Short mmCIF file of N, CA and C in Angstrom, two decimals:
data_model
loop_
_atom_site.label_atom_id
_atom_site.label_comp_id
_atom_site.label_asym_id
_atom_site.label_seq_id
_atom_site.Cartn_x
_atom_site.Cartn_y
_atom_site.Cartn_z
N MET A 1 -4.86 110.16 -112.94
CA MET A 1 -5.26 108.79 -112.90
C MET A 1 -4.82 108.12 -114.32
N PRO A 2 -4.39 107.02 -114.17
CA PRO A 2 -3.93 106.32 -115.49
C PRO A 2 -5.13 105.90 -116.30
N HIS A 3 -5.00 105.89 -117.59
CA HIS A 3 -6.04 105.40 -118.45
C HIS A 3 -5.97 103.88 -118.68
N LEU A 4 -4.80 103.30 -118.46
CA LEU A 4 -4.73 101.95 -118.56
C LEU A 4 -4.42 101.28 -117.14
N LEU A 5 -5.35 100.55 -116.69
CA LEU A 5 -5.24 100.08 -115.28
C LEU A 5 -4.55 98.80 -115.15
N LEU A 6 -4.13 98.16 -116.17
CA LEU A 6 -3.44 96.86 -116.25
C LEU A 6 -2.05 97.16 -115.75
N GLN A 7 -1.57 96.32 -114.81
CA GLN A 7 -0.12 96.38 -114.41
C GLN A 7 0.75 95.59 -115.36
N GLU A 8 0.10 94.57 -115.99
CA GLU A 8 0.88 93.79 -116.91
C GLU A 8 0.07 93.62 -118.22
N LEU A 9 0.78 93.93 -119.38
CA LEU A 9 0.02 93.85 -120.57
C LEU A 9 -0.09 92.41 -121.03
N PRO A 10 -1.22 92.05 -121.64
CA PRO A 10 -1.38 90.67 -122.12
C PRO A 10 -0.40 90.35 -123.10
N ARG A 11 -0.01 89.04 -123.17
CA ARG A 11 0.97 88.67 -124.22
C ARG A 11 0.25 88.55 -125.48
N TYR A 12 0.95 88.55 -126.59
CA TYR A 12 0.35 88.52 -127.88
C TYR A 12 -0.49 87.28 -128.11
N GLU A 13 0.10 86.15 -127.60
CA GLU A 13 -0.62 84.85 -127.67
C GLU A 13 -1.99 84.91 -127.06
N CYS A 14 -2.09 85.60 -125.89
CA CYS A 14 -3.46 85.72 -125.24
C CYS A 14 -4.43 86.54 -126.03
N LEU A 15 -3.83 87.67 -126.68
CA LEU A 15 -4.68 88.43 -127.60
C LEU A 15 -5.16 87.60 -128.83
N LEU A 16 -4.27 86.74 -129.31
CA LEU A 16 -4.60 85.89 -130.44
C LEU A 16 -5.74 84.99 -130.02
N ALA A 17 -5.64 84.35 -128.84
CA ALA A 17 -6.63 83.43 -128.35
C ALA A 17 -8.02 84.20 -128.19
N ALA A 18 -7.90 85.45 -127.68
CA ALA A 18 -9.17 86.22 -127.44
C ALA A 18 -9.74 86.56 -128.80
N SER A 19 -9.01 86.67 -129.82
CA SER A 19 -9.54 86.99 -131.13
C SER A 19 -10.46 85.87 -131.68
N GLU A 20 -10.23 84.69 -131.21
CA GLU A 20 -11.13 83.55 -131.67
C GLU A 20 -12.54 83.80 -131.11
N LYS A 21 -12.65 84.38 -129.93
CA LYS A 21 -13.97 84.62 -129.27
C LYS A 21 -14.58 85.93 -129.79
N TYR A 22 -13.64 86.84 -130.04
CA TYR A 22 -14.17 88.26 -130.62
C TYR A 22 -13.48 88.49 -131.86
N PRO A 23 -14.14 88.17 -132.90
CA PRO A 23 -13.66 88.24 -134.31
C PRO A 23 -13.17 89.68 -134.72
N THR A 24 -13.71 90.66 -134.06
CA THR A 24 -13.26 92.07 -134.37
C THR A 24 -11.93 92.51 -133.69
N LEU A 25 -11.55 91.63 -132.85
CA LEU A 25 -10.23 91.88 -132.16
C LEU A 25 -9.06 91.53 -133.10
N ASN A 26 -8.27 92.50 -133.45
CA ASN A 26 -7.08 92.22 -134.22
C ASN A 26 -5.84 92.32 -133.24
N PRO A 27 -5.29 91.16 -133.00
CA PRO A 27 -4.23 91.09 -131.95
C PRO A 27 -3.20 92.17 -132.11
N SER A 28 -2.70 92.37 -133.34
CA SER A 28 -1.56 93.36 -133.48
C SER A 28 -2.06 94.71 -133.19
N SER A 29 -3.27 95.05 -133.57
CA SER A 29 -3.85 96.44 -133.24
C SER A 29 -3.97 96.58 -131.69
N ALA A 30 -4.54 95.59 -131.05
CA ALA A 30 -4.66 95.54 -129.61
C ALA A 30 -3.41 95.68 -128.86
N GLU A 31 -2.34 94.99 -129.34
CA GLU A 31 -1.06 95.08 -128.73
C GLU A 31 -0.49 96.48 -128.94
N ALA A 32 -0.50 97.09 -130.04
CA ALA A 32 -0.02 98.42 -130.38
C ALA A 32 -0.82 99.47 -129.51
N PHE A 33 -2.14 99.28 -129.42
CA PHE A 33 -3.07 100.19 -128.67
C PHE A 33 -2.71 100.07 -127.19
N LEU A 34 -2.57 98.95 -126.59
CA LEU A 34 -2.23 98.84 -125.17
C LEU A 34 -0.94 99.39 -124.88
N ASN A 35 0.05 99.26 -125.77
CA ASN A 35 1.42 99.81 -125.55
C ASN A 35 1.39 101.31 -125.68
N LEU A 36 0.54 101.84 -126.52
CA LEU A 36 0.33 103.26 -126.60
C LEU A 36 -0.24 103.85 -125.37
N LEU A 37 -1.25 103.13 -124.88
CA LEU A 37 -1.84 103.61 -123.65
C LEU A 37 -0.85 103.61 -122.45
N ARG A 38 -0.08 102.50 -122.33
CA ARG A 38 0.89 102.35 -121.30
C ARG A 38 2.01 103.45 -121.40
N THR A 39 2.39 103.67 -122.59
CA THR A 39 3.44 104.73 -122.67
C THR A 39 2.94 106.09 -122.37
N GLY A 40 1.63 106.40 -122.85
CA GLY A 40 1.00 107.67 -122.51
C GLY A 40 0.85 107.79 -120.94
N ASP A 41 0.47 106.79 -120.28
CA ASP A 41 0.34 106.85 -118.87
C ASP A 41 1.71 107.06 -118.15
N GLN A 42 2.75 106.50 -118.67
CA GLN A 42 4.04 106.67 -118.07
C GLN A 42 4.48 108.13 -118.35
N VAL A 43 4.26 108.67 -119.51
CA VAL A 43 4.68 110.08 -119.87
C VAL A 43 3.88 111.04 -118.93
N PHE A 44 2.54 110.82 -118.75
CA PHE A 44 1.82 111.73 -117.91
C PHE A 44 2.25 111.62 -116.37
N GLU A 45 2.58 110.38 -115.98
CA GLU A 45 3.02 110.20 -114.61
C GLU A 45 4.34 110.93 -114.47
N ALA A 46 5.29 110.80 -115.38
CA ALA A 46 6.55 111.43 -115.25
C ALA A 46 6.43 112.92 -115.19
N GLU A 47 5.48 113.47 -116.09
CA GLU A 47 5.18 114.92 -116.22
C GLU A 47 4.64 115.36 -114.84
N ASP A 48 3.61 114.64 -114.32
CA ASP A 48 2.94 114.99 -113.15
C ASP A 48 3.94 115.08 -111.98
N LEU A 49 4.87 114.10 -111.86
CA LEU A 49 5.80 113.99 -110.81
C LEU A 49 6.80 115.23 -110.94
N TYR A 50 7.29 115.61 -112.09
CA TYR A 50 8.09 116.79 -112.22
C TYR A 50 7.34 117.97 -111.81
N LEU A 51 6.23 118.31 -112.44
CA LEU A 51 5.46 119.56 -112.21
C LEU A 51 5.12 119.70 -110.83
N SER A 52 4.80 118.55 -110.06
CA SER A 52 4.34 118.65 -108.72
C SER A 52 5.48 119.29 -107.84
N GLN A 53 6.70 119.14 -108.20
CA GLN A 53 7.80 119.75 -107.44
C GLN A 53 7.58 121.36 -107.46
N PHE A 54 6.96 121.84 -108.36
CA PHE A 54 6.67 123.26 -108.50
C PHE A 54 5.27 123.68 -108.06
N GLY A 55 4.49 122.70 -107.64
CA GLY A 55 3.16 122.95 -107.14
C GLY A 55 2.20 123.26 -108.35
N VAL A 56 2.57 122.70 -109.51
CA VAL A 56 1.85 122.93 -110.73
C VAL A 56 1.16 121.69 -111.26
N SER A 57 -0.18 121.75 -111.55
CA SER A 57 -0.88 120.67 -112.21
C SER A 57 -0.64 120.75 -113.70
N GLN A 58 -1.08 119.70 -114.42
CA GLN A 58 -0.95 119.72 -115.87
C GLN A 58 -1.80 120.78 -116.41
N GLY A 59 -3.00 121.02 -115.79
CA GLY A 59 -3.86 122.10 -116.40
C GLY A 59 -3.23 123.43 -116.19
N ARG A 60 -2.63 123.74 -115.05
CA ARG A 60 -1.95 125.05 -114.88
C ARG A 60 -0.84 125.16 -115.87
N PHE A 61 -0.05 124.07 -116.01
CA PHE A 61 1.16 123.99 -116.89
C PHE A 61 0.75 124.38 -118.41
N THR A 62 -0.47 123.71 -118.67
CA THR A 62 -0.86 124.02 -120.06
C THR A 62 -1.16 125.51 -120.31
N ILE A 63 -1.80 126.11 -119.33
CA ILE A 63 -2.21 127.61 -119.36
C ILE A 63 -0.89 128.42 -119.47
N LEU A 64 0.04 128.05 -118.52
CA LEU A 64 1.34 128.83 -118.41
C LEU A 64 2.06 128.71 -119.77
N MET A 65 2.00 127.49 -120.43
CA MET A 65 2.78 127.31 -121.64
C MET A 65 2.04 128.05 -122.79
N LEU A 66 0.69 128.13 -122.86
CA LEU A 66 0.05 128.75 -123.85
C LEU A 66 0.26 130.30 -123.71
N LEU A 67 0.24 130.76 -122.55
CA LEU A 67 0.46 132.26 -122.40
C LEU A 67 1.90 132.62 -122.65
N ASN A 68 2.88 131.71 -122.30
CA ASN A 68 4.29 131.92 -122.59
C ASN A 68 4.50 131.94 -124.13
N ARG A 69 3.83 131.14 -124.90
CA ARG A 69 4.15 131.06 -126.27
C ARG A 69 3.33 131.92 -127.17
N MET A 70 2.36 132.61 -126.64
CA MET A 70 1.50 133.40 -127.46
C MET A 70 2.29 134.65 -127.88
N CYS A 71 2.08 135.07 -129.16
CA CYS A 71 2.70 136.22 -129.64
C CYS A 71 2.22 137.50 -128.99
N GLU A 72 0.80 137.40 -128.84
CA GLU A 72 0.27 138.64 -128.12
C GLU A 72 0.52 138.62 -126.51
N ALA A 73 0.49 139.83 -126.07
CA ALA A 73 0.75 139.81 -124.71
C ALA A 73 -0.40 139.37 -123.87
N PHE A 74 -1.61 139.43 -124.34
CA PHE A 74 -2.80 139.07 -123.69
C PHE A 74 -3.65 138.29 -124.64
N VAL A 75 -4.51 137.31 -124.13
CA VAL A 75 -5.40 136.49 -124.94
C VAL A 75 -6.68 136.33 -124.07
N SER A 76 -7.83 136.03 -124.73
CA SER A 76 -9.09 135.92 -124.03
C SER A 76 -9.17 134.51 -123.35
N PRO A 77 -9.87 134.35 -122.39
CA PRO A 77 -10.12 133.07 -121.74
C PRO A 77 -10.78 132.12 -122.66
N ALA A 78 -11.66 132.56 -123.66
CA ALA A 78 -12.16 131.72 -124.51
C ALA A 78 -11.11 131.01 -125.51
N GLU A 79 -10.24 131.89 -125.85
CA GLU A 79 -9.06 131.40 -126.78
C GLU A 79 -8.23 130.36 -126.02
N LEU A 80 -8.03 130.64 -124.65
CA LEU A 80 -7.25 129.55 -123.90
C LEU A 80 -8.08 128.35 -123.79
N ALA A 81 -9.34 128.40 -123.69
CA ALA A 81 -10.11 127.21 -123.62
C ALA A 81 -10.06 126.43 -124.87
N GLU A 82 -10.08 127.09 -126.01
CA GLU A 82 -10.08 126.47 -127.21
C GLU A 82 -8.71 125.77 -127.55
N LYS A 83 -7.67 126.58 -127.27
CA LYS A 83 -6.39 126.11 -127.51
C LYS A 83 -5.94 124.92 -126.53
N SER A 84 -6.52 124.90 -125.33
CA SER A 84 -6.24 123.80 -124.46
C SER A 84 -7.22 122.61 -124.49
N GLY A 85 -8.26 122.88 -125.22
CA GLY A 85 -9.26 121.73 -125.35
C GLY A 85 -10.13 121.44 -124.18
N VAL A 86 -10.29 122.45 -123.36
CA VAL A 86 -11.24 122.26 -122.19
C VAL A 86 -12.39 123.30 -122.28
N THR A 87 -13.35 123.15 -121.34
CA THR A 87 -14.48 124.09 -121.33
C THR A 87 -14.10 125.46 -120.84
N ARG A 88 -14.89 126.34 -121.11
CA ARG A 88 -14.61 127.77 -120.61
C ARG A 88 -14.86 127.77 -119.14
N ALA A 89 -15.66 126.92 -118.58
CA ALA A 89 -15.89 126.84 -117.06
C ALA A 89 -14.50 126.29 -116.43
N THR A 90 -13.91 125.28 -117.09
CA THR A 90 -12.60 124.75 -116.57
C THR A 90 -11.61 125.91 -116.57
N ILE A 91 -11.56 126.59 -117.71
CA ILE A 91 -10.56 127.70 -117.87
C ILE A 91 -10.82 128.72 -116.69
N SER A 92 -12.10 129.07 -116.56
CA SER A 92 -12.42 130.00 -115.53
C SER A 92 -11.94 129.64 -114.13
N GLY A 93 -12.06 128.36 -113.83
CA GLY A 93 -11.63 127.91 -112.53
C GLY A 93 -10.08 127.91 -112.41
N LEU A 94 -9.48 127.47 -113.44
CA LEU A 94 -7.99 127.51 -113.52
C LEU A 94 -7.44 129.01 -113.37
N LEU A 95 -8.09 129.93 -114.05
CA LEU A 95 -7.65 131.27 -114.02
C LEU A 95 -7.92 131.91 -112.65
N ASP A 96 -9.01 131.51 -112.02
CA ASP A 96 -9.34 132.05 -110.73
C ASP A 96 -8.15 131.72 -109.73
N THR A 97 -7.78 130.47 -109.70
CA THR A 97 -6.73 130.09 -108.74
C THR A 97 -5.31 130.63 -109.17
N MET A 98 -5.06 130.65 -110.44
CA MET A 98 -3.83 131.15 -110.93
C MET A 98 -3.70 132.67 -110.67
N GLU A 99 -4.87 133.45 -110.83
CA GLU A 99 -4.85 134.81 -110.57
C GLU A 99 -4.69 135.10 -108.98
N ARG A 100 -5.30 134.23 -108.24
CA ARG A 100 -5.15 134.38 -106.74
C ARG A 100 -3.71 134.13 -106.39
N ASP A 101 -3.10 133.21 -107.01
CA ASP A 101 -1.69 132.89 -106.74
C ASP A 101 -0.67 133.77 -107.42
N GLY A 102 -1.20 134.76 -108.11
CA GLY A 102 -0.26 135.74 -108.66
C GLY A 102 0.46 135.34 -109.97
N LEU A 103 -0.06 134.40 -110.68
CA LEU A 103 0.63 133.85 -111.86
C LEU A 103 0.08 134.43 -113.08
N VAL A 104 -1.24 134.79 -113.18
CA VAL A 104 -1.81 135.47 -114.31
C VAL A 104 -2.54 136.71 -113.89
N THR A 105 -2.82 137.53 -114.88
CA THR A 105 -3.69 138.69 -114.58
C THR A 105 -4.74 138.69 -115.63
N ARG A 106 -5.87 139.09 -115.17
CA ARG A 106 -7.09 139.35 -115.99
C ARG A 106 -7.30 140.78 -116.02
N THR A 107 -7.44 141.37 -117.26
CA THR A 107 -7.74 142.90 -117.34
C THR A 107 -8.90 143.14 -118.33
N THR A 108 -9.54 144.16 -118.28
CA THR A 108 -10.56 144.50 -119.25
C THR A 108 -9.75 144.89 -120.62
N SER A 109 -10.25 144.44 -121.69
CA SER A 109 -9.71 144.76 -123.00
C SER A 109 -9.74 146.21 -123.34
N ALA A 110 -8.71 146.79 -123.87
CA ALA A 110 -8.79 148.19 -124.17
C ALA A 110 -9.64 148.37 -125.50
N ALA A 111 -9.66 147.32 -126.37
CA ALA A 111 -10.41 147.38 -127.57
C ALA A 111 -11.91 147.08 -127.34
N ASP A 112 -12.24 146.31 -126.36
CA ASP A 112 -13.62 146.02 -126.12
C ASP A 112 -13.83 145.86 -124.64
N ARG A 113 -14.42 146.81 -123.93
CA ARG A 113 -14.51 146.92 -122.47
C ARG A 113 -15.30 145.72 -121.94
N ARG A 114 -16.05 145.01 -122.83
CA ARG A 114 -16.80 143.83 -122.35
C ARG A 114 -15.99 142.58 -122.32
N ALA A 115 -14.82 142.68 -122.94
CA ALA A 115 -13.93 141.47 -122.99
C ALA A 115 -12.79 141.55 -121.93
N VAL A 116 -12.39 140.30 -121.60
CA VAL A 116 -11.32 140.16 -120.62
C VAL A 116 -10.17 139.58 -121.24
N GLU A 117 -8.99 139.99 -120.94
CA GLU A 117 -7.72 139.46 -121.45
C GLU A 117 -6.88 138.94 -120.24
N VAL A 118 -6.10 137.83 -120.70
CA VAL A 118 -5.34 137.11 -119.66
C VAL A 118 -3.86 137.22 -120.13
N GLY A 119 -3.05 137.48 -119.16
CA GLY A 119 -1.62 137.43 -119.42
C GLY A 119 -0.79 136.89 -118.24
N LEU A 120 0.49 136.69 -118.50
CA LEU A 120 1.34 136.12 -117.35
C LEU A 120 1.86 137.33 -116.55
N THR A 121 1.88 137.16 -115.34
CA THR A 121 2.51 138.16 -114.45
C THR A 121 4.04 137.87 -114.36
N ALA A 122 4.83 138.70 -113.77
CA ALA A 122 6.21 138.51 -113.62
C ALA A 122 6.47 137.20 -112.82
N ASN A 123 5.58 136.99 -111.85
CA ASN A 123 5.78 135.70 -111.12
C ASN A 123 5.44 134.51 -111.95
N GLY A 124 4.37 134.60 -112.78
CA GLY A 124 4.10 133.48 -113.73
C GLY A 124 5.18 133.16 -114.69
N GLN A 125 5.77 134.32 -115.28
CA GLN A 125 6.93 134.15 -116.15
C GLN A 125 8.14 133.48 -115.44
N ALA A 126 8.37 133.95 -114.26
CA ALA A 126 9.49 133.38 -113.41
C ALA A 126 9.22 131.87 -113.26
N LEU A 127 7.98 131.51 -112.97
CA LEU A 127 7.68 130.11 -112.72
C LEU A 127 7.93 129.27 -113.95
N VAL A 128 7.46 129.81 -115.10
CA VAL A 128 7.67 129.12 -116.41
C VAL A 128 9.19 128.91 -116.69
N ASP A 129 9.95 130.07 -116.42
CA ASP A 129 11.42 129.95 -116.68
C ASP A 129 12.05 129.05 -115.72
N ALA A 130 11.63 128.84 -114.50
CA ALA A 130 12.15 127.86 -113.59
C ALA A 130 11.75 126.38 -114.01
N ILE A 131 10.54 126.22 -114.45
CA ILE A 131 10.09 124.87 -114.85
C ILE A 131 10.82 124.30 -116.12
N LEU A 132 10.84 125.13 -117.19
CA LEU A 132 11.18 124.63 -118.45
C LEU A 132 12.56 123.95 -118.66
N PRO A 133 13.60 124.47 -118.09
CA PRO A 133 14.91 123.86 -118.32
C PRO A 133 14.92 122.32 -117.88
N GLY A 134 14.31 121.99 -116.74
CA GLY A 134 14.32 120.66 -116.22
C GLY A 134 13.29 119.85 -116.97
N TYR A 135 12.19 120.59 -117.40
CA TYR A 135 11.10 119.86 -118.19
C TYR A 135 11.62 119.33 -119.42
N PHE A 136 12.40 120.29 -120.17
CA PHE A 136 12.90 119.91 -121.49
C PHE A 136 14.00 118.78 -121.36
N ALA A 137 14.82 118.85 -120.23
CA ALA A 137 15.80 117.77 -119.96
C ALA A 137 15.05 116.52 -119.80
N ARG A 138 13.88 116.45 -119.15
CA ARG A 138 13.18 115.08 -118.97
C ARG A 138 12.61 114.68 -120.24
N VAL A 139 12.08 115.60 -120.97
CA VAL A 139 11.56 115.21 -122.38
C VAL A 139 12.63 114.51 -123.11
N GLU A 140 13.82 115.11 -123.13
CA GLU A 140 14.97 114.48 -123.83
C GLU A 140 15.26 113.12 -123.24
N GLU A 141 15.19 112.93 -121.94
CA GLU A 141 15.49 111.67 -121.35
C GLU A 141 14.42 110.57 -121.94
N MET A 142 13.24 111.04 -121.88
CA MET A 142 12.09 110.08 -122.25
C MET A 142 12.31 109.64 -123.73
N ILE A 143 12.71 110.57 -124.60
CA ILE A 143 12.73 110.31 -126.07
C ILE A 143 14.11 109.79 -126.48
N SER A 144 15.14 109.86 -125.55
CA SER A 144 16.51 109.50 -125.91
C SER A 144 16.66 108.14 -126.42
N PRO A 145 15.84 107.13 -126.10
CA PRO A 145 16.09 105.86 -126.73
C PRO A 145 15.90 105.75 -128.20
N LEU A 146 15.26 106.78 -128.79
CA LEU A 146 15.20 106.87 -130.32
C LEU A 146 16.13 107.80 -130.90
N ASN A 147 16.71 107.36 -131.99
CA ASN A 147 17.75 108.20 -132.65
C ASN A 147 16.87 109.21 -133.50
N ALA A 148 17.54 110.18 -134.21
CA ALA A 148 16.80 111.30 -134.89
C ALA A 148 15.97 110.65 -135.93
N ALA A 149 16.37 109.65 -136.70
CA ALA A 149 15.54 109.07 -137.73
C ALA A 149 14.30 108.37 -137.17
N GLU A 150 14.52 107.60 -136.08
CA GLU A 150 13.43 107.05 -135.46
C GLU A 150 12.34 108.04 -134.93
N ARG A 151 12.90 109.20 -134.39
CA ARG A 151 12.03 110.15 -133.88
C ARG A 151 11.10 110.71 -135.00
N LYS A 152 11.74 110.94 -136.16
CA LYS A 152 10.88 111.40 -137.31
C LYS A 152 9.82 110.35 -137.70
N THR A 153 10.26 109.13 -137.73
CA THR A 153 9.40 108.07 -138.09
C THR A 153 8.22 107.96 -137.04
N PHE A 154 8.61 107.94 -135.76
CA PHE A 154 7.72 107.95 -134.59
C PHE A 154 6.62 109.04 -134.77
N VAL A 155 7.03 110.30 -135.06
CA VAL A 155 6.16 111.42 -135.20
C VAL A 155 5.18 111.12 -136.31
N THR A 156 5.66 110.65 -137.48
CA THR A 156 4.92 110.40 -138.69
C THR A 156 3.87 109.37 -138.30
N LEU A 157 4.31 108.27 -137.62
CA LEU A 157 3.30 107.25 -137.21
C LEU A 157 2.22 107.71 -136.30
N LEU A 158 2.65 108.56 -135.37
CA LEU A 158 1.64 109.07 -134.41
C LEU A 158 0.71 110.09 -135.18
N GLN A 159 1.12 110.82 -136.10
CA GLN A 159 0.34 111.65 -136.96
C GLN A 159 -0.62 110.85 -137.75
N LYS A 160 -0.23 109.69 -138.21
CA LYS A 160 -1.20 108.82 -138.99
C LYS A 160 -2.32 108.29 -138.07
N ILE A 161 -1.93 107.96 -136.83
CA ILE A 161 -2.89 107.58 -135.91
C ILE A 161 -3.85 108.69 -135.58
N GLN A 162 -3.35 109.87 -135.37
CA GLN A 162 -4.12 111.06 -135.08
C GLN A 162 -5.15 111.41 -136.19
N SER A 163 -4.65 111.18 -137.45
CA SER A 163 -5.58 111.53 -138.58
C SER A 163 -6.69 110.53 -138.66
N ALA A 164 -6.55 109.39 -138.17
CA ALA A 164 -7.70 108.39 -138.18
C ALA A 164 -8.83 108.79 -137.30
N PHE A 165 -8.54 109.65 -136.32
CA PHE A 165 -9.62 110.05 -135.40
C PHE A 165 -10.56 110.95 -136.18
N VAL A 166 -10.19 111.68 -137.22
CA VAL A 166 -11.10 112.53 -137.94
C VAL A 166 -12.13 111.59 -138.60
N ASP A 167 -11.77 110.46 -139.12
CA ASP A 167 -12.64 109.55 -139.84
C ASP A 167 -13.28 108.50 -138.90
N LEU A 168 -12.96 108.44 -137.65
CA LEU A 168 -13.38 107.47 -136.68
C LEU A 168 -14.88 107.54 -136.70
N ALA A 169 -15.59 106.39 -136.89
CA ALA A 169 -17.07 106.25 -136.81
C ALA A 169 -17.54 106.68 -135.44
N PRO A 170 -18.56 107.30 -135.39
CA PRO A 170 -19.15 107.65 -134.04
C PRO A 170 -19.59 106.33 -133.29
N ALA A 171 -19.57 106.45 -131.94
CA ALA A 171 -19.96 105.29 -131.19
C ALA A 171 -21.38 104.86 -131.51
N VAL A 172 -21.67 103.58 -131.57
CA VAL A 172 -22.92 103.07 -131.83
C VAL A 172 -23.53 102.64 -130.47
N ASP A 173 -24.75 102.98 -130.23
CA ASP A 173 -25.43 102.53 -128.98
C ASP A 173 -25.33 101.01 -128.98
N ALA A 174 -24.93 100.49 -127.87
CA ALA A 174 -24.95 99.01 -127.74
C ALA A 174 -26.32 98.55 -127.43
N PRO A 175 -26.72 97.38 -127.92
CA PRO A 175 -28.01 96.84 -127.64
C PRO A 175 -28.07 96.68 -126.12
N ALA A 176 -29.29 96.98 -125.59
CA ALA A 176 -29.53 96.70 -124.25
C ALA A 176 -29.38 95.36 -123.80
N LEU A 177 -28.54 95.15 -122.78
CA LEU A 177 -28.41 93.78 -122.31
C LEU A 177 -29.00 93.59 -120.94
N ALA A 178 -29.64 92.57 -120.76
CA ALA A 178 -30.22 92.25 -119.38
C ALA A 178 -29.21 91.53 -118.60
N LEU A 179 -28.59 92.03 -117.62
CA LEU A 179 -27.64 91.43 -116.88
C LEU A 179 -28.05 91.17 -115.52
N ASN A 180 -27.85 90.03 -114.97
CA ASN A 180 -28.23 89.72 -113.55
C ASN A 180 -26.95 89.81 -112.75
N LEU A 181 -26.73 91.08 -112.26
CA LEU A 181 -25.50 91.27 -111.36
C LEU A 181 -25.88 91.12 -109.91
#
């Protein structure tokens, strides 16, 4: 589901007019933010469309990629949850279906019999190997409007935005409003 439900982004002039009513609205910030959301939605949509050809969701793809890039042959479900940014319950559900489909294996750890380790099966590795060439080609298509210098600048700018989230003030409870709906 897209994060930005607007089919057409507001023109800068409209944002400027809205800033008169809402003084905390910075039109250039809003314009950049809305374009960032739109681009993110388009990237996720393109990724979903490609992955669906293989019967793979973004969640499954994330797990496949994490297991594919790990230096260790096996990792714990907790480590997968941490590296993918989802809950352990979500990982458990993903691993249940991926194990049922023969993409991953869960085994008891030789070092700690109470622990479980997850690894790719031969079928899981074959699926990754089938997905990645076309996936990387599509990534290149999406980024191709930018030359090498622009790509470096783009990454630097995105990293600046990402670093702001560390310092982002926590949400403040809005005062209760009495609305007659």
